[in-house]
CSV table of N, CA and C in Angstrom, one decimal:
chain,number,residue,atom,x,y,z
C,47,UNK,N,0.8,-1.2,0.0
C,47,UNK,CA,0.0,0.0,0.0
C,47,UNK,C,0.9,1.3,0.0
C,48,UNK,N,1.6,1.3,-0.7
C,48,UNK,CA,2.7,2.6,-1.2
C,48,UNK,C,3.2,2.7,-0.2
C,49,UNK,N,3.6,1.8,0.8
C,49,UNK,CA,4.5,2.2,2.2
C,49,UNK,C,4.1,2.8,3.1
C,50,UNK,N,2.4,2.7,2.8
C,50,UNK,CA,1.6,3.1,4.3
C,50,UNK,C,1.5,2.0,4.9
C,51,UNK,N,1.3,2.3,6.2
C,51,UNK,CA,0.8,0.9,7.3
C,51,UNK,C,-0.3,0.7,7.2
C,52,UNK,N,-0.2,-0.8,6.3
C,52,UNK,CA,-2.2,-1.5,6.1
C,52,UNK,C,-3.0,-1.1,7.7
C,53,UNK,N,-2.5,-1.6,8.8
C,53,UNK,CA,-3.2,-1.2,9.4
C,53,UNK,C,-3.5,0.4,10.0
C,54,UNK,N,-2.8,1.0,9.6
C,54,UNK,CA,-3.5,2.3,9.7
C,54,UNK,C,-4.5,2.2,8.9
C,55,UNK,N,-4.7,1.8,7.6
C,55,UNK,CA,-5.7,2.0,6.7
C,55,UNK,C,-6.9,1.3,6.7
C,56,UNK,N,-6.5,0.3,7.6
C,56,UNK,CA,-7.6,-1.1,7.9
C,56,UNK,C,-8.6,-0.3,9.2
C,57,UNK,N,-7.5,0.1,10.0
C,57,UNK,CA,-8.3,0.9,11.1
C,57,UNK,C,-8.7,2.3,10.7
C,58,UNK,N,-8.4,2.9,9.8
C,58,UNK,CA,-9.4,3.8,9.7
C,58,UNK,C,-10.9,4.0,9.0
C,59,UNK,N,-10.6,2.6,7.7
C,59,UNK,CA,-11.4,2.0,7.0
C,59,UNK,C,-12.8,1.8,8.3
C,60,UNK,N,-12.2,1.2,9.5
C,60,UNK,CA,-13.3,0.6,10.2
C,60,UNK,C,-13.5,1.7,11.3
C,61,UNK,N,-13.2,2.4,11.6
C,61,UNK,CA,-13.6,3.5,12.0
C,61,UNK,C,-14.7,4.5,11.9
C,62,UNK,N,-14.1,4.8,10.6
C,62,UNK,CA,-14.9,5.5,9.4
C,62,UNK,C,-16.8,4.8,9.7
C,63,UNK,N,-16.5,3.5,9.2
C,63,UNK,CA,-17.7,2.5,9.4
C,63,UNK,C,-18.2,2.3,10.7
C,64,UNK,N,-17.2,2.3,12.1
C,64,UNK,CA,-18.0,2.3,13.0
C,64,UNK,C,-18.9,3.5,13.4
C,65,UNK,N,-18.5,4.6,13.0
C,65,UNK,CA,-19.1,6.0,13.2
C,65,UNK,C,-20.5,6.3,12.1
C,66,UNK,N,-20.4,5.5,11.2
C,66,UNK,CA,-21.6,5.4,10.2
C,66,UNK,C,-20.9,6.8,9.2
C,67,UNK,N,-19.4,7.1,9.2
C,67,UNK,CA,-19.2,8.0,8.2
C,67,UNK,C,-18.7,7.9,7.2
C,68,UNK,N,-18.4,9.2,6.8
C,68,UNK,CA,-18.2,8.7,5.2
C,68,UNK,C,-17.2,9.8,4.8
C,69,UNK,N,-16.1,9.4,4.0
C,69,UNK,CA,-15.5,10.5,3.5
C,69,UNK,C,-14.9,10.7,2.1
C,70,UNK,N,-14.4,12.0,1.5
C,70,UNK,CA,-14.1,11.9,0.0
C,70,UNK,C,-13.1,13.5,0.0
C,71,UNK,N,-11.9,13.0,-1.0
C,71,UNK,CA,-11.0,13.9,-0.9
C,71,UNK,C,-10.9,14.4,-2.2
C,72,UNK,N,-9.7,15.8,-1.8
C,72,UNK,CA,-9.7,16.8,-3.0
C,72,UNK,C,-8.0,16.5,-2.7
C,73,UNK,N,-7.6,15.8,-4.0
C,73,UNK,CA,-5.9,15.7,-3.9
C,73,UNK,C,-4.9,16.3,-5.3
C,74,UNK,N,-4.1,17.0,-4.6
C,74,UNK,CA,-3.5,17.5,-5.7
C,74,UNK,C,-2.0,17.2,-5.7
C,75,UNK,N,-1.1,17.0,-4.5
C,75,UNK,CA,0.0,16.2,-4.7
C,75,UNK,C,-0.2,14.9,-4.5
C,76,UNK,N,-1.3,13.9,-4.2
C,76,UNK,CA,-1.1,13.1,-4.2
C,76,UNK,C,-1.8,12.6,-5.3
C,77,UNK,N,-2.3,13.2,-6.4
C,77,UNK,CA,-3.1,12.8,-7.4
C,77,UNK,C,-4.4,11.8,-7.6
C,78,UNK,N,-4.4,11.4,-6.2
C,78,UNK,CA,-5.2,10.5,-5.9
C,78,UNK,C,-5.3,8.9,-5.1
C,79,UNK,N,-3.7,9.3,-4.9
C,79,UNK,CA,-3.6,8.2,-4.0
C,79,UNK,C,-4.1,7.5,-2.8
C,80,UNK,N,-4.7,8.5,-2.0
C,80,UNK,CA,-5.0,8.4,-0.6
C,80,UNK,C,-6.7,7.9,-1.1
C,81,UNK,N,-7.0,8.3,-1.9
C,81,UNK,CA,-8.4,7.4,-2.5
C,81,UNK,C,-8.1,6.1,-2.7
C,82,UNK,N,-7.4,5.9,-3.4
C,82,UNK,CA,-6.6,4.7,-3.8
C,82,UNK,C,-6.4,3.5,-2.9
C,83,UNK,N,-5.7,4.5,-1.6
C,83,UNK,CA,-4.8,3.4,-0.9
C,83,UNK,C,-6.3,3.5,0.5
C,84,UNK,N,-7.2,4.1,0.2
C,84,UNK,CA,-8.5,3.7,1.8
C,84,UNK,C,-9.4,2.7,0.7
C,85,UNK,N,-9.1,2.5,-0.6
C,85,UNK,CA,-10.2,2.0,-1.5
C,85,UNK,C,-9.6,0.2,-1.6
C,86,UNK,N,-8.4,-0.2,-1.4
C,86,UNK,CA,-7.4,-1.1,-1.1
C,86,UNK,C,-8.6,-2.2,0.0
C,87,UNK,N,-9.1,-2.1,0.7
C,87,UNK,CA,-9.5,-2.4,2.0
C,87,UNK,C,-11.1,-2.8,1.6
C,88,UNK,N,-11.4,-3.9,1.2
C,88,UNK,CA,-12.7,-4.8,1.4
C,88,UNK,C,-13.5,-3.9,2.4
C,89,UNK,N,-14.5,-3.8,1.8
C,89,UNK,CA,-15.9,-2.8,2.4
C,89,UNK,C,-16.0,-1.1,2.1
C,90,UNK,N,-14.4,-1.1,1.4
C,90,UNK,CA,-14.0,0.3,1.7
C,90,UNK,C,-15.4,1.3,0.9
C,91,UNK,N,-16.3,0.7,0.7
C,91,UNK,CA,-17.2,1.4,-0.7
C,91,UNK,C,-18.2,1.7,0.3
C,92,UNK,N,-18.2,1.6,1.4
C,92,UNK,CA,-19.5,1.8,2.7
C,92,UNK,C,-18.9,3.0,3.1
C,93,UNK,N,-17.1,3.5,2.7
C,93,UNK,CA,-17.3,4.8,3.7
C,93,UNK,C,-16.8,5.5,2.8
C,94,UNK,N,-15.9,5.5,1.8
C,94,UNK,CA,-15.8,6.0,0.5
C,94,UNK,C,-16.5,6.8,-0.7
C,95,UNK,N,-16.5,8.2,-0.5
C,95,UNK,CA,-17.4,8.3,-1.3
C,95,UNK,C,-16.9,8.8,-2.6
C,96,UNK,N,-15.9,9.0,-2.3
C,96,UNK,CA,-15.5,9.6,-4.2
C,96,UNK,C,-14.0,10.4,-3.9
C,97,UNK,N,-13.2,11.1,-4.7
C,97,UNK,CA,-12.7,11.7,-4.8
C,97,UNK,C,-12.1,12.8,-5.9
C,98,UNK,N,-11.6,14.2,-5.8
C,98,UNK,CA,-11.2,15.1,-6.7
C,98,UNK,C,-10.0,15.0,-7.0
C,99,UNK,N,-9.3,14.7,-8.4
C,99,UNK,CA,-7.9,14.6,-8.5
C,99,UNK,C,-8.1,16.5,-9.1
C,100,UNK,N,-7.4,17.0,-8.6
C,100,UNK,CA,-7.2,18.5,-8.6
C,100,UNK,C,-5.6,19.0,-9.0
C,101,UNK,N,-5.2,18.4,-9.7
C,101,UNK,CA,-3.6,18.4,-9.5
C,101,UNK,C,-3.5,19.8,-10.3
C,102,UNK,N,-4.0,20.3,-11.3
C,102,UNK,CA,-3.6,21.8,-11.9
C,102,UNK,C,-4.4,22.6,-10.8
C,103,UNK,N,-3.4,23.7,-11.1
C,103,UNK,CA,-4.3,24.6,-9.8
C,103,UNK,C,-5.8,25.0,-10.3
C,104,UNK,N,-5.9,25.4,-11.3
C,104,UNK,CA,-7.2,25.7,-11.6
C,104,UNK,C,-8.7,25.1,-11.8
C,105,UNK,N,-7.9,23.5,-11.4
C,105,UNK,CA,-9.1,22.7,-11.3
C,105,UNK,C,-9.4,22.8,-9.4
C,106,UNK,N,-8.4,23.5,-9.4
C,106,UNK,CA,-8.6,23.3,-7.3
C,106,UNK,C,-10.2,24.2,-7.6
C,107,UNK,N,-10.0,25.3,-8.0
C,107,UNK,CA,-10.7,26.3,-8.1
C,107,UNK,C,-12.3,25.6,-8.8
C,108,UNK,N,-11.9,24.8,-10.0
C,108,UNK,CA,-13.2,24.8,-10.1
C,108,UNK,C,-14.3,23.6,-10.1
C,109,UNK,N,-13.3,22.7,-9.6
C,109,UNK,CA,-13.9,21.3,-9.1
C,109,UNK,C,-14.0,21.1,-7.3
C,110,UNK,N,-12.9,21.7,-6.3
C,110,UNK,CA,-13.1,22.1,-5.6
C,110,UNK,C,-13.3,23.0,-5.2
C,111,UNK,N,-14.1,23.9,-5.7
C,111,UNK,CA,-14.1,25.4,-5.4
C,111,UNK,C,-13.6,26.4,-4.5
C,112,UNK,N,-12.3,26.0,-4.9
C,112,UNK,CA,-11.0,27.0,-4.1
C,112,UNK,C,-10.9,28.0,-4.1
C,113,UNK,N,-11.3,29.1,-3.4
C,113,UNK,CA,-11.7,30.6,-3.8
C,113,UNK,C,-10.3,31.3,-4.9
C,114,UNK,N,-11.0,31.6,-5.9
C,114,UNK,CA,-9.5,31.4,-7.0
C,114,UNK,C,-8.9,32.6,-6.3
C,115,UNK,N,-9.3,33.9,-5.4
C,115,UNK,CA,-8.5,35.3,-4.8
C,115,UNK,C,-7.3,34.7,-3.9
C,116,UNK,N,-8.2,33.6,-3.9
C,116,UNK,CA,-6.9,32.1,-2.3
C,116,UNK,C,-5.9,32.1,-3.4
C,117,UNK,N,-5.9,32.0,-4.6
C,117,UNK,CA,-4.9,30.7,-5.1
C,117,UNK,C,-4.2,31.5,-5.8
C,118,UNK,N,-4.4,33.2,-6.4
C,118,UNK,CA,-3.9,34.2,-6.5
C,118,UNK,C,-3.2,35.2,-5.8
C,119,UNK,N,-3.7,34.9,-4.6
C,119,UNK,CA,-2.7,35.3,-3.3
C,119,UNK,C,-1.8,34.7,-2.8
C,120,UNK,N,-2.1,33.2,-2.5
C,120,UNK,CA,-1.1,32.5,-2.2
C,120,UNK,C,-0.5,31.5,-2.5
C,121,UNK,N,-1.3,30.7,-3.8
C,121,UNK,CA,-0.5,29.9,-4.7
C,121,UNK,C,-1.4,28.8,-4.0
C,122,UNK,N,-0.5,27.3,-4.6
C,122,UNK,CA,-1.6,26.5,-5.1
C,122,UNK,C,-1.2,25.5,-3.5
C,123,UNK,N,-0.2,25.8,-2.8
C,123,UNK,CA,0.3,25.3,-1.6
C,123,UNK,C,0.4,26.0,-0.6
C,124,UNK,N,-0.8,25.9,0.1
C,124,UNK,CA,-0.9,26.6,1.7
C,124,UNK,C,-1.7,25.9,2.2
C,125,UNK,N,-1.8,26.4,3.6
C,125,UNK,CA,-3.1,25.5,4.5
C,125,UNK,C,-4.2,26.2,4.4
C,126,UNK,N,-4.3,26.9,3.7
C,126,UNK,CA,-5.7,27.6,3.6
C,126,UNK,C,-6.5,26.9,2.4
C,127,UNK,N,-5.7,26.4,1.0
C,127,UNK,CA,-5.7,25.8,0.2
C,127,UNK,C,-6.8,24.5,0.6
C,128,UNK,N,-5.3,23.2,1.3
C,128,UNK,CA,-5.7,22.6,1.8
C,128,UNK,C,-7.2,22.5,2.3
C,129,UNK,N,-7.5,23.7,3.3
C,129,UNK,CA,-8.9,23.9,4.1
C,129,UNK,C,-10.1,23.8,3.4
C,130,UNK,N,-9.8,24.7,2.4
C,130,UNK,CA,-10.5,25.1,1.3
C,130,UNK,C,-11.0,23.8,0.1
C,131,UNK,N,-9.9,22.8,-0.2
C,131,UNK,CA,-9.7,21.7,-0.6
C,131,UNK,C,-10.6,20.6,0.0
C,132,UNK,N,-10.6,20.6,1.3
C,132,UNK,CA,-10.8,19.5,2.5
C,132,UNK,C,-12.9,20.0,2.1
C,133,UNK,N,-13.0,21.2,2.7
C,133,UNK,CA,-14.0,21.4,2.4
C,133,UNK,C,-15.2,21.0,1.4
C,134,UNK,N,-14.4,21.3,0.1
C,134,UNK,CA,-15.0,21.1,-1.2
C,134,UNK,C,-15.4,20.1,-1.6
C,135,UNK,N,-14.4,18.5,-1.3
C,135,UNK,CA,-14.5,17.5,-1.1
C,135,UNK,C,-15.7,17.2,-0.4
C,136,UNK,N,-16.1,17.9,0.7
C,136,UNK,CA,-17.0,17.2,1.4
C,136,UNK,C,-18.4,17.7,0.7
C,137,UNK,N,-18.4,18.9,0.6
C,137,UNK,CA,-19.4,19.5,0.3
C,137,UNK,C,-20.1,18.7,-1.2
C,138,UNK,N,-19.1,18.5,-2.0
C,138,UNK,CA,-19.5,18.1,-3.6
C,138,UNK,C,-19.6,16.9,-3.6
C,139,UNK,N,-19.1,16.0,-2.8
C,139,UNK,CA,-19.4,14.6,-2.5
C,139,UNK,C,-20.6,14.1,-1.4
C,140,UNK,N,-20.5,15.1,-0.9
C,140,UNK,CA,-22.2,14.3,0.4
C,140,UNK,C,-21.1,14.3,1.2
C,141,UNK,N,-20.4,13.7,1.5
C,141,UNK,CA,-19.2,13.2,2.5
C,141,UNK,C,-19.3,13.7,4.4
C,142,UNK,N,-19.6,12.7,5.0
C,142,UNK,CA,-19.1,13.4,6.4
C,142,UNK,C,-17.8,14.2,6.6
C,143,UNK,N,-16.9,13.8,6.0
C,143,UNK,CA,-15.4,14.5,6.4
C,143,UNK,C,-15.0,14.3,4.7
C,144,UNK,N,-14.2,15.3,4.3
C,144,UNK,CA,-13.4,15.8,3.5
C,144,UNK,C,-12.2,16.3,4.0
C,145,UNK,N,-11.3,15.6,2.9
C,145,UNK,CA,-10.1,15.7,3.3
C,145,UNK,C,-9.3,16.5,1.8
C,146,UNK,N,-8.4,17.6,2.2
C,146,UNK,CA,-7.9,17.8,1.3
C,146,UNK,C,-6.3,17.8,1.2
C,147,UNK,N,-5.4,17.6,0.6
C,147,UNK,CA,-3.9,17.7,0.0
C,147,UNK,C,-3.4,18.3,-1.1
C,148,UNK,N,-2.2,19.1,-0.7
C,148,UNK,CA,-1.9,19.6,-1.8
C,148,UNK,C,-0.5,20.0,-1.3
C,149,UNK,N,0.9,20.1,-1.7
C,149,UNK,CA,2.1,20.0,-1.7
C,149,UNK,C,3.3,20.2,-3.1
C,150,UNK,N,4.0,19.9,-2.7
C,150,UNK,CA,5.5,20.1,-3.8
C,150,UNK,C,6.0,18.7,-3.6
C,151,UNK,N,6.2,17.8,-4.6
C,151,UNK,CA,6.7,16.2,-4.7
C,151,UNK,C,8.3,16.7,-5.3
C,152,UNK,N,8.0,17.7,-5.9
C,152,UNK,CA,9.7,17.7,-7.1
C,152,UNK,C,9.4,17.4,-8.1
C,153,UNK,N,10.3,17.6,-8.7
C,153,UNK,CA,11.9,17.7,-8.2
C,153,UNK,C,12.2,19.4,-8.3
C,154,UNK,N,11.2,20.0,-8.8
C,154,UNK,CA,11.4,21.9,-8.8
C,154,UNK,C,10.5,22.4,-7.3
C,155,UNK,N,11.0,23.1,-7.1
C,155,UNK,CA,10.0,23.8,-6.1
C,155,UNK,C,9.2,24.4,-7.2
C,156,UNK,N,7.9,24.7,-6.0
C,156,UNK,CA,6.4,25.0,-7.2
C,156,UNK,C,6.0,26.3,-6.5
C,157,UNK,N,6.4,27.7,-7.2
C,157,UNK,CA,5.8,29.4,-6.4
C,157,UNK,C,6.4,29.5,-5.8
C,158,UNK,N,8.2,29.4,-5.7
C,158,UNK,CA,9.0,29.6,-3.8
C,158,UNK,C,8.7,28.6,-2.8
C,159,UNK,N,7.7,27.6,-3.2
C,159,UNK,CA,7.6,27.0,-2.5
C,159,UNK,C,8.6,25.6,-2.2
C,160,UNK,N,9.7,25.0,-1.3
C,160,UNK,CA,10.5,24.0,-1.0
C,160,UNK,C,9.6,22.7,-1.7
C,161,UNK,N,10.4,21.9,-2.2
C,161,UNK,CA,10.0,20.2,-2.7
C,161,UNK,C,10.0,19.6,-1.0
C,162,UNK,N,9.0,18.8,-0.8
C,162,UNK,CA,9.0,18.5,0.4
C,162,UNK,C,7.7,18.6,1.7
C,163,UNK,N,7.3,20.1,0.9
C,163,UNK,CA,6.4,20.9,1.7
C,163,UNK,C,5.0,20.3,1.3
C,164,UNK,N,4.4,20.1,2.3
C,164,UNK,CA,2.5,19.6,1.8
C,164,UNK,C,1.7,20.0,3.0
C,165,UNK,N,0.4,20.0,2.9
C,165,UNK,CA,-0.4,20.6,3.8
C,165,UNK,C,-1.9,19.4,3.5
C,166,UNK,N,-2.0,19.1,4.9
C,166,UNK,CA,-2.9,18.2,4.8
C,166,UNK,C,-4.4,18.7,5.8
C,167,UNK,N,-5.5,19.1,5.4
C,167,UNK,CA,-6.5,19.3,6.3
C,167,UNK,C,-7.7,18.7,6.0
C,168,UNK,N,-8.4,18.9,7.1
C,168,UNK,CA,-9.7,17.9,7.1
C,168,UNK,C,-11.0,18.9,7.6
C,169,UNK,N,-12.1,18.9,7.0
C,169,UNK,CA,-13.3,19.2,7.2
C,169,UNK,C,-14.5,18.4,7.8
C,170,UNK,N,-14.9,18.9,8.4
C,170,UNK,CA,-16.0,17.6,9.5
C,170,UNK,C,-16.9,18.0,9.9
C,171,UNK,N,-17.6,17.1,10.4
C,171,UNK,CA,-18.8,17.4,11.1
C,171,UNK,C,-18.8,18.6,12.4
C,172,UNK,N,-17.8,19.3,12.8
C,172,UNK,CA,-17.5,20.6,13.4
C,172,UNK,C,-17.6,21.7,12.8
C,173,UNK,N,-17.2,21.2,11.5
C,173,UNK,CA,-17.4,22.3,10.4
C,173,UNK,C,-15.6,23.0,10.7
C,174,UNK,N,-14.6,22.3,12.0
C,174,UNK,CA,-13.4,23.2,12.5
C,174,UNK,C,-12.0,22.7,11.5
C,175,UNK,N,-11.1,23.4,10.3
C,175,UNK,CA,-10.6,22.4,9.7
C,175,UNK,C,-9.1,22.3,10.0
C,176,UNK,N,-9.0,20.9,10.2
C,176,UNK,CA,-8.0,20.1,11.3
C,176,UNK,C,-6.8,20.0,10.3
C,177,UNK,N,-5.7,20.2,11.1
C,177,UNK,CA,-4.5,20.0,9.8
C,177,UNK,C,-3.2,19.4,10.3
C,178,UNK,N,-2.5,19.2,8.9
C,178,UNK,CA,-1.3,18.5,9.2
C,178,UNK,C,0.2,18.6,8.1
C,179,UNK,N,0.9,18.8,8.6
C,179,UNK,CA,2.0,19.7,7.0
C,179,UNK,C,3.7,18.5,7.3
C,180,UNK,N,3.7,18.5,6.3
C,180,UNK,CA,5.2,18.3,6.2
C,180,UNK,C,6.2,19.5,5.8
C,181,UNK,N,7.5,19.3,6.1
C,181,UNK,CA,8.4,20.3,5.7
C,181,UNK,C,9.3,19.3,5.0
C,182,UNK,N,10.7,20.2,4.1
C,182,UNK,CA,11.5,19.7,3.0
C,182,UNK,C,12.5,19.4,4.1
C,183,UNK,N,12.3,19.5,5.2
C,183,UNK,CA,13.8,18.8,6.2
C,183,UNK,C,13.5,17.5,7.1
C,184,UNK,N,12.7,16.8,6.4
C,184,UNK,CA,11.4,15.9,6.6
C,184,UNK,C,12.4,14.7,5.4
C,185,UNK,N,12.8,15.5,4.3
C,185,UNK,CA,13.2,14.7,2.8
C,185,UNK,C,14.2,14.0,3.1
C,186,UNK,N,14.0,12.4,2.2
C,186,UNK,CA,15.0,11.6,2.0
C,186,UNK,C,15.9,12.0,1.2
C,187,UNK,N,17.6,11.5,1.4
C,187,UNK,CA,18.0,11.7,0.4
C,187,UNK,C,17.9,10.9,-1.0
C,188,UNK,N,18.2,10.9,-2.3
C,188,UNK,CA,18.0,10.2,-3.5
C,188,UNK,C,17.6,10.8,-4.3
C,189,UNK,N,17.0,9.6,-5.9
C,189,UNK,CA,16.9,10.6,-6.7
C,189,UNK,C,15.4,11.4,-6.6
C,190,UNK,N,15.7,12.1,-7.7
C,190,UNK,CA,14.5,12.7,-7.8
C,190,UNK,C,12.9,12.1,-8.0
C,191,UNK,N,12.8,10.7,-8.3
C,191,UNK,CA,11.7,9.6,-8.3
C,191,UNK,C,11.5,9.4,-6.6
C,192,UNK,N,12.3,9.0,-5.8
C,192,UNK,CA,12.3,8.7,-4.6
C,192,UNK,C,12.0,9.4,-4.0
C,193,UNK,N,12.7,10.9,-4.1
C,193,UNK,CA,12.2,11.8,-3.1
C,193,UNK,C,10.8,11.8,-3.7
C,194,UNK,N,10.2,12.0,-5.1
C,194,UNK,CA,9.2,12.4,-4.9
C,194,UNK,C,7.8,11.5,-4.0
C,195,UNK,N,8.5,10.0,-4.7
C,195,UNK,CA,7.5,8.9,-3.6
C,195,UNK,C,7.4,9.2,-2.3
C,196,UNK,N,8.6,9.7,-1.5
C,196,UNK,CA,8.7,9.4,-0.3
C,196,UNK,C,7.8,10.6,0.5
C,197,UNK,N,7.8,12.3,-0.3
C,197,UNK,CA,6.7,12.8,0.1
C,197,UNK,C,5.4,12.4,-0.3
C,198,UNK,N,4.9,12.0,-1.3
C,198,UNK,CA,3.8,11.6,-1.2
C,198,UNK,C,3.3,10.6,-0.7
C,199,UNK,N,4.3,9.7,-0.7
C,199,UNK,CA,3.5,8.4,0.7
C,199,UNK,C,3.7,9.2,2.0
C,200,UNK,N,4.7,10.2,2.5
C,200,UNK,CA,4.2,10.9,3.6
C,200,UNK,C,3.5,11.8,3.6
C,201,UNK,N,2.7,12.6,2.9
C,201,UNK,CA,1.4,12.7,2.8
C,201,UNK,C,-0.1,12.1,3.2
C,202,UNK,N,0.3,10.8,2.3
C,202,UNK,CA,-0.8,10.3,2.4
C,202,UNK,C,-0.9,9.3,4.1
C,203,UNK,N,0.2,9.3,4.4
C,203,UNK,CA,0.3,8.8,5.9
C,203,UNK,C,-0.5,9.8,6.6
C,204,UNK,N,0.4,11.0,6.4
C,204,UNK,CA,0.1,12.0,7.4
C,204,UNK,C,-1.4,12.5,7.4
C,205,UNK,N,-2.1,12.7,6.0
C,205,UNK,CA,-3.6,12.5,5.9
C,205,UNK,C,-4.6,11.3,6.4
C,206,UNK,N,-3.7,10.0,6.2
C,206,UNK,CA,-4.6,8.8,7.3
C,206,UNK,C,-4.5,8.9,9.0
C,207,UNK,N,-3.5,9.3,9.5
C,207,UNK,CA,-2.9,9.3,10.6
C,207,UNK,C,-4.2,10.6,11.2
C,208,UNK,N,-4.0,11.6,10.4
C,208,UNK,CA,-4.8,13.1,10.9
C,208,UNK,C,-6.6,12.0,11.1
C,209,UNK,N,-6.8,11.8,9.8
C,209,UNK,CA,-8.2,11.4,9.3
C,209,UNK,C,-8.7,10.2,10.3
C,210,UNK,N,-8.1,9.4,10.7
C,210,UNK,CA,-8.1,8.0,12.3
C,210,UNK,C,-8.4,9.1,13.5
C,211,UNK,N,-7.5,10.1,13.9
C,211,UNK,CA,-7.1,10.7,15.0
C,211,UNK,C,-8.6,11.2,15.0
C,212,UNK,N,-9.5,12.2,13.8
C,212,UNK,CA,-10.2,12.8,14.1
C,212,UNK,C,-11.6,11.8,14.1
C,213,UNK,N,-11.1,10.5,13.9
C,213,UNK,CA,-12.8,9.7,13.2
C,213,UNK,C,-12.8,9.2,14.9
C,214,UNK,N,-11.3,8.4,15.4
C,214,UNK,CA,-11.7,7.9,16.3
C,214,UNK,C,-11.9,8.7,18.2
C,215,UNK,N,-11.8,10.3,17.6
C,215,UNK,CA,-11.5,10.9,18.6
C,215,UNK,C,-12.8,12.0,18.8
């Protein structure tokens, strides 16, 4: 499962289900993995509802309706982004919780923004949006393929790990 821990994914999968909820994400560094890797998991279609692959910024804007003044002010990587992402997901999908991602994989930094860098947040039934970021001093060394796997599987960790913490808490 791209170097996530199945059972993170197994327990959040059942989580998700024991709370009767449901979730669907807006991803733009991870292209869609983190759909991918909770969709991996037998039953996973009970809490699953869909997700946004949003990888150009302009689809942030108009698939998850990312206030495009956000994305013109601060580019296509922030946590407001993210929030905004996490949101939209929920909203356009039905979804209890929406989760959104968006980051720099490499091998260029993307707006001044460091390779390395991602911002992971979540929208919920609080409506309060919960977050989680990596930094580029976080990065493995290697090539430029590796580094970029190794932030997106820590991404999509750091998005399962947030999305458990908030289902089971």
């Amino acid at each position: 499962m791209l170097g996530v821990d199945p059972g993170l994914v197994t327990g959040t999968v059942a989580a998700l289900r024991a709370r009767s909820w449901t979730v669907a994400t807006a991803e733009s560094l991870t292209a869609g993995l983190l759909t991918a890797v909770l969709t991996e998991v037998p039953g996973a279609s009970a809490v699953v509802r869909g997700g946004l692959v949003v990888y150009a910024t302009d689809l942030k804007h108009s698939l998850a309706g990312v206030d495009r003044h956000l994305l013109d002010r601060v580019g296509a990587v922030h946590p407001q982004v993210a929030e905004q992402l996490a949101a939209g997901a929920r909203s356009r999908c039905g979804a209890t919780i929406g989760v959104g991602l968006t980051g720099v994989a490499g091998p260029d930094p993307q707006d001044g923004i460091e390779v390395g860098t991602w911002f992971c947040a979540l929208s919920g039934p609080t409506g309060t949006p919960t977050s989680v970021h990596g930094s580029p001093a976080e990065l493995p060394t290697g090539s430029a393929t590796a580094v970029r796997a190794a932030v997106r599987a820590a991404a999509v960790t750091g998005a399962l790990e947030l999305l458990y913490r908030v289902v089971t808490g």
